[in-house]
Backbone as ProteinMPNN parsed JSONL, in Angstrom:
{"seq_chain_A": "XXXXXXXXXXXXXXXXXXXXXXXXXXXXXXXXXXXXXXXXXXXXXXXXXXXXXXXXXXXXXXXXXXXXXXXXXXXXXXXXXXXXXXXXXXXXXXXXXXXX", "coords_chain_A": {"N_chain_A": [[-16.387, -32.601, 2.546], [-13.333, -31.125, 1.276], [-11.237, -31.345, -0.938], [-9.83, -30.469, -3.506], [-8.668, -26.916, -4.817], [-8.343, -23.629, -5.746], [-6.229, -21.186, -6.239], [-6.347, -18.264, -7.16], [-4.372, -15.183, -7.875], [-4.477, -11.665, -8.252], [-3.516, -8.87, -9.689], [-3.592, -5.586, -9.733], [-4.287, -3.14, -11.942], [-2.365, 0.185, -12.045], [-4.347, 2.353, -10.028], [-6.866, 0.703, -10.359], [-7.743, -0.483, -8.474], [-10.216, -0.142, -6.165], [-11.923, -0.828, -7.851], [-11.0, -3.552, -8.368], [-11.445, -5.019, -6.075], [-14.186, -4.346, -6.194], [-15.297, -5.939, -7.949], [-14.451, -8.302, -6.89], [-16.161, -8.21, -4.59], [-18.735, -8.192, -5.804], [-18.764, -10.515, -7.173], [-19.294, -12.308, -5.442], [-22.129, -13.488, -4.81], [-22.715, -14.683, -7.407], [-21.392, -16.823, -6.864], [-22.278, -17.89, -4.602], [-24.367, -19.249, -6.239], [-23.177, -21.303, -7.103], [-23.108, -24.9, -6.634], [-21.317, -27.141, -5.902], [-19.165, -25.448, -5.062], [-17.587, -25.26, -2.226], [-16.297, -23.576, -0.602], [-15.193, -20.059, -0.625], [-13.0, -17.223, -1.329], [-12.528, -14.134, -1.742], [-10.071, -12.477, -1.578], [-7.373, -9.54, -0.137], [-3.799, -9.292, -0.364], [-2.398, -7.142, -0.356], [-1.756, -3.958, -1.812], [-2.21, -3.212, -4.017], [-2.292, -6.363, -4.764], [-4.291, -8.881, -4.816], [-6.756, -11.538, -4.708], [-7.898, -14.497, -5.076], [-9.299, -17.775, -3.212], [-10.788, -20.647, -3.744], [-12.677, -23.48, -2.927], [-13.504, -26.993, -3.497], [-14.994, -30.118, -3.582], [-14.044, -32.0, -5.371], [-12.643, -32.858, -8.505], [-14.659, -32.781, -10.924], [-16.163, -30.716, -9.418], [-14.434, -28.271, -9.495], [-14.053, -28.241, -12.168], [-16.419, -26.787, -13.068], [-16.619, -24.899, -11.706], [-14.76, -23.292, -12.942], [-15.69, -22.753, -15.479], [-18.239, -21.313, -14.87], [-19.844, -18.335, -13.954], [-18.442, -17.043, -12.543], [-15.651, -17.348, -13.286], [-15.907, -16.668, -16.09], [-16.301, -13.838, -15.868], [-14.216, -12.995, -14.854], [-12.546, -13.33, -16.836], [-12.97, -11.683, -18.803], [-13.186, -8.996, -17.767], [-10.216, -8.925, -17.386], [-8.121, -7.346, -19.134], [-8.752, -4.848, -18.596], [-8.871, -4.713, -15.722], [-6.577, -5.746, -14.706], [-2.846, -5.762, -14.635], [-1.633, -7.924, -15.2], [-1.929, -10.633, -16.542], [-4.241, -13.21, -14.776], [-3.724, -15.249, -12.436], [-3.905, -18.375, -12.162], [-4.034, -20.957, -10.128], [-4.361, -24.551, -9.623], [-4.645, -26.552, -7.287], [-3.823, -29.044, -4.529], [-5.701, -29.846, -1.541], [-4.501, -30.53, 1.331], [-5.629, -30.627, 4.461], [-8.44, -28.945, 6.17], [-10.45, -27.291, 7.949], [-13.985, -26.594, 8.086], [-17.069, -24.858, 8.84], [-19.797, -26.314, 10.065]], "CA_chain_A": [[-14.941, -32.483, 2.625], [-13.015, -30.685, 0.339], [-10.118, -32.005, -1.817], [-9.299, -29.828, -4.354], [-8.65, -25.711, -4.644], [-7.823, -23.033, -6.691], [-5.327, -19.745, -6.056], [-6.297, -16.783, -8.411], [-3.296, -14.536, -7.716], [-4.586, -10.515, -9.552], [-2.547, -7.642, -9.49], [-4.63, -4.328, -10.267], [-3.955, -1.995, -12.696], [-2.5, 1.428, -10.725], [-5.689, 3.297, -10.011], [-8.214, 0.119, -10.535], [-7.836, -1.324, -6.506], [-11.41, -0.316, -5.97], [-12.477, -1.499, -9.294], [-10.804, -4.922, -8.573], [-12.557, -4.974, -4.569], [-16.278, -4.332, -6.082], [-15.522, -6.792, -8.829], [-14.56, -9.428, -6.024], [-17.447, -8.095, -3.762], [-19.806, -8.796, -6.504], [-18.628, -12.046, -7.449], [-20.229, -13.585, -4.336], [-23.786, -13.62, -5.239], [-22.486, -15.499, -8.505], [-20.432, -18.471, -6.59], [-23.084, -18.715, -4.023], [-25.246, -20.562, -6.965], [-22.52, -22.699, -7.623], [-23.322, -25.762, -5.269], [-20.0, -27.299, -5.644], [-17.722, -24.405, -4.563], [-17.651, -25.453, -1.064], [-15.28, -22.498, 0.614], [-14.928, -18.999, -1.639], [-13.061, -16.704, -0.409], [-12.05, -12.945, -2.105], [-8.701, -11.591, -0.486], [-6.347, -9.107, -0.48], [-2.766, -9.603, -0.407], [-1.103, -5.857, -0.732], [-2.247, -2.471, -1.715], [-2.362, -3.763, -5.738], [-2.718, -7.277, -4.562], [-5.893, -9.216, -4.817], [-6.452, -13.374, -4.839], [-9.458, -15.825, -5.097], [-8.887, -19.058, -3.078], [-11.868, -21.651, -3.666], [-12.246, -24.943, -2.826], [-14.05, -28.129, -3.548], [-15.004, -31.914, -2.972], [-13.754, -33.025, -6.322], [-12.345, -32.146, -9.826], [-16.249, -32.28, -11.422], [-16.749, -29.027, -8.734], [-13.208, -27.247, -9.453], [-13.968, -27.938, -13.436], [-17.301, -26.501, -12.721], [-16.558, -23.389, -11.55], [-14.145, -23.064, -14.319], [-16.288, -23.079, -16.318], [-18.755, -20.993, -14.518], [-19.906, -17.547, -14.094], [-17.062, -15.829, -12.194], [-14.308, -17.212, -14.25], [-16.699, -15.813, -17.296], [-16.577, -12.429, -15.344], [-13.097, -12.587, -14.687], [-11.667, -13.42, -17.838], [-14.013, -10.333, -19.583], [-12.662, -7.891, -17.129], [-8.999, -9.165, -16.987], [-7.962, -6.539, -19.904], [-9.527, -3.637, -17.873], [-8.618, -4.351, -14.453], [-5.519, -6.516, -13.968], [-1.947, -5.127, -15.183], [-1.247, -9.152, -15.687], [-3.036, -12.065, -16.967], [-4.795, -13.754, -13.042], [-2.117, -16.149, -12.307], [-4.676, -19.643, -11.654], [-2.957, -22.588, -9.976], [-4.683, -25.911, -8.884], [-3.753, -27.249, -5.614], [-4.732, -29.8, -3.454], [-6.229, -29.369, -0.522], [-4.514, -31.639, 2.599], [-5.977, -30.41, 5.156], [-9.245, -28.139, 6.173], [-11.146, -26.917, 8.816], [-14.856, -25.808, 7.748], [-18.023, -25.098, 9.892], [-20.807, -27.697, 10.012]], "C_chain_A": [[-14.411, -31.907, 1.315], [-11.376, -30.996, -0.343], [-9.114, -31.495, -2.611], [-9.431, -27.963, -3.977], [-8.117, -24.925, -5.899], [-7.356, -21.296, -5.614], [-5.43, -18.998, -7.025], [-5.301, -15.736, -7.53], [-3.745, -12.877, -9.19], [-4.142, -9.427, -9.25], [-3.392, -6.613, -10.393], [-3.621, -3.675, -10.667], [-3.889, -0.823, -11.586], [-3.859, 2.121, -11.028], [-7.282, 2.046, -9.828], [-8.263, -1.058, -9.21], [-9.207, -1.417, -6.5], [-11.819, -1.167, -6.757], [-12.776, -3.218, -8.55], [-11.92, -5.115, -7.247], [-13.674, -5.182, -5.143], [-16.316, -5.2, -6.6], [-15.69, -8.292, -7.664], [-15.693, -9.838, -5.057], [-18.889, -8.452, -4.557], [-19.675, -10.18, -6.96], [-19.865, -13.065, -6.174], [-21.397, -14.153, -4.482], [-23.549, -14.719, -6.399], [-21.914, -17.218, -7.903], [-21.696, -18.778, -5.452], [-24.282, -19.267, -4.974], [-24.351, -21.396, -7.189], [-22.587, -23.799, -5.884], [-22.27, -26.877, -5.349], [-18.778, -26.679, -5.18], [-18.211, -24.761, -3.257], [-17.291, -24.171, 0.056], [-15.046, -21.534, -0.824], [-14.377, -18.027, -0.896], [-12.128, -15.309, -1.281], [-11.206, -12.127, -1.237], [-8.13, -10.4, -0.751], [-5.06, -9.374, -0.057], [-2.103, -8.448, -0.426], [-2.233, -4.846, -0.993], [-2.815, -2.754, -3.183], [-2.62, -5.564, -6.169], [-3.417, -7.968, -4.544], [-5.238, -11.075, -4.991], [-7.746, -13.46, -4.755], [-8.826, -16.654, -4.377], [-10.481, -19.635, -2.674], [-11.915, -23.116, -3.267], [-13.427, -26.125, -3.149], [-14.41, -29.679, -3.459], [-14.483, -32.595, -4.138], [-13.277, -32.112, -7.424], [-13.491, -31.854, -10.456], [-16.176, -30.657, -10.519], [-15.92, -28.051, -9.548], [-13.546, -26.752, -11.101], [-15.498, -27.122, -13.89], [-17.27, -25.694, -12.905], [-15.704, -22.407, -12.33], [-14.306, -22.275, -15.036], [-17.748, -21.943, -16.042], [-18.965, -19.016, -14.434], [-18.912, -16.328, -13.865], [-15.895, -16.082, -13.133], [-14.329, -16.045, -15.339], [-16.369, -14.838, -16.864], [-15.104, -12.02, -15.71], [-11.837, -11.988, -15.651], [-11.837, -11.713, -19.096], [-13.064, -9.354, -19.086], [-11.051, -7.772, -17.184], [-8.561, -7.948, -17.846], [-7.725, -5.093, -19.315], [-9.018, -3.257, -16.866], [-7.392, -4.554, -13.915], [-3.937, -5.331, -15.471], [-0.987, -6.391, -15.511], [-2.15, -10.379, -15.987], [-3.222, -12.733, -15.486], [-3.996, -14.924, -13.488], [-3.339, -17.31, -11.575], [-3.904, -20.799, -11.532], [-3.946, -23.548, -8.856], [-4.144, -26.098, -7.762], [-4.683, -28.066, -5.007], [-4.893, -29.499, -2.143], [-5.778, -30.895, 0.804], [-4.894, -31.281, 4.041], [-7.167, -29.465, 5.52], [-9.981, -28.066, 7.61], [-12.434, -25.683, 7.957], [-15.985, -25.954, 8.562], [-19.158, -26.13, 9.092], [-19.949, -28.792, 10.645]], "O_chain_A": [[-15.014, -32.187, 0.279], [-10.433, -30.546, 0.309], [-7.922, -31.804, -2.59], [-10.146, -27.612, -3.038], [-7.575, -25.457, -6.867], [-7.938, -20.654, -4.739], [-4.536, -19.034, -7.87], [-5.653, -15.569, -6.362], [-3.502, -12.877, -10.397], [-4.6, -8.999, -8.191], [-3.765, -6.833, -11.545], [-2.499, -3.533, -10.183], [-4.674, -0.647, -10.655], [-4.302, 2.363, -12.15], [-8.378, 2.355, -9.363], [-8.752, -2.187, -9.172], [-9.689, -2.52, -6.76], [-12.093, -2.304, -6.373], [-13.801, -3.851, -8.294], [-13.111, -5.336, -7.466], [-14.328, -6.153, -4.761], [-17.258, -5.899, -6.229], [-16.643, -9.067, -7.597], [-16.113, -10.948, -4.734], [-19.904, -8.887, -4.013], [-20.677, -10.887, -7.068], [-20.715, -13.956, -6.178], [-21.586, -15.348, -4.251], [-24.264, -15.716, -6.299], [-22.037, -18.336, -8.405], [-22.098, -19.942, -5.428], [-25.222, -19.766, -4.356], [-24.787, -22.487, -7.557], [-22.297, -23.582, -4.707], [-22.589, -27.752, -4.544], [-17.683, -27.198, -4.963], [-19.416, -24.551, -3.116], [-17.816, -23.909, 1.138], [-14.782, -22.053, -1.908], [-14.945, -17.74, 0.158], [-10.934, -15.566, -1.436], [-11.558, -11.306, -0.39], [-8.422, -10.055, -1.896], [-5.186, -9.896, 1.05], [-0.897, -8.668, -0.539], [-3.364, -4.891, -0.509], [-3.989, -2.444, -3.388], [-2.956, -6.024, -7.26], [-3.513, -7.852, -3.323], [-4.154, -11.614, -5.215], [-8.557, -12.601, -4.408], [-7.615, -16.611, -4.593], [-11.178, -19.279, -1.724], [-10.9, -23.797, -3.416], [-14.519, -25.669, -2.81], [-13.418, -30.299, -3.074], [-14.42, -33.82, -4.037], [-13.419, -30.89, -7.392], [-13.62, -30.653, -10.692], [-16.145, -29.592, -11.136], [-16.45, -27.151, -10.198], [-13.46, -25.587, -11.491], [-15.648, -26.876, -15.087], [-17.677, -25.21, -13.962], [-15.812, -21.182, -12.402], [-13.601, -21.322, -15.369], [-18.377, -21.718, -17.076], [-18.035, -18.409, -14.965], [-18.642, -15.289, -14.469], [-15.268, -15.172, -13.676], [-13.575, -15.1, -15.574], [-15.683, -14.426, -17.8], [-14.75, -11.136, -16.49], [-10.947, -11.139, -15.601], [-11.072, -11.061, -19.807], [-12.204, -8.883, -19.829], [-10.552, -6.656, -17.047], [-8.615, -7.036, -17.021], [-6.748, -4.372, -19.52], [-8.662, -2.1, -16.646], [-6.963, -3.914, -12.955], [-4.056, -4.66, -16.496], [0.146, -6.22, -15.962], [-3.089, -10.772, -15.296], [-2.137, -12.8, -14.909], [-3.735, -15.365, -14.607], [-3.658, -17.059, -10.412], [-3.308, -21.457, -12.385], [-4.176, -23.321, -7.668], [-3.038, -25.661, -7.445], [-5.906, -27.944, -4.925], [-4.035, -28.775, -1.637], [-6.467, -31.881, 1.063], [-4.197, -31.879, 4.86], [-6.817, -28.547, 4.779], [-9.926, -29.083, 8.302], [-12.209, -24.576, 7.466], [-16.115, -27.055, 9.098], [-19.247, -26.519, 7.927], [-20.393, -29.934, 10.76]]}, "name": "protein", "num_of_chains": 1, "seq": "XXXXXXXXXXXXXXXXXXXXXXXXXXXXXXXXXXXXXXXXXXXXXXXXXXXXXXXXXXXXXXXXXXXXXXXXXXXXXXXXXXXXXXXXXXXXXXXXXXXX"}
């Protein structure tokens, strides 16, 4: 069950859409070692739009992934790709539907 979540909210630099896409498309390989991220999920939202929404069974997972390789990625690239600092907001999670 999952409890907790996170909303990355990233707005691409004009011209770096793709950029941001491969960056998100490569992330995956990185969160599937994390064995607390329960639900990962790389969106878009708009044409310049982009989001993360993750989720987990507890604060240990959420502070985890934090802490973990994609943030690491994210924070590196933010400079490069985004035309604003990734807008990260906690949230709880009241409700879910996940398979298994």
């Amino acid at each position: 069950m999952v409890k907790v979540a996170l909303f990355v909210r990233l707005e691409a630099k004009p011209g770096k859409e793709k950029d941001v896409e491969s960056f998100l498309l490569d992330g995956l390989p990185l969160v599937m070692e994390e064995s607390a991220t329960t639900a990962w999920f790389g969106i878009r939202l708009g044409p310049s739009t982009f989001g993360i929404f993750d989720a987990f069974p507890d604060e240990a997972g959420r502070q985890a992934h934090l802490s973990g390789k994609v943030a690491e990625a994210l924070m590196a690239k933010a400079g490069e790709l985004f035309s604003t600092p990734p807008s990260i907001e906690k949230v709880d999670v009241l409700a879910a539907k996940l398979p298994g």
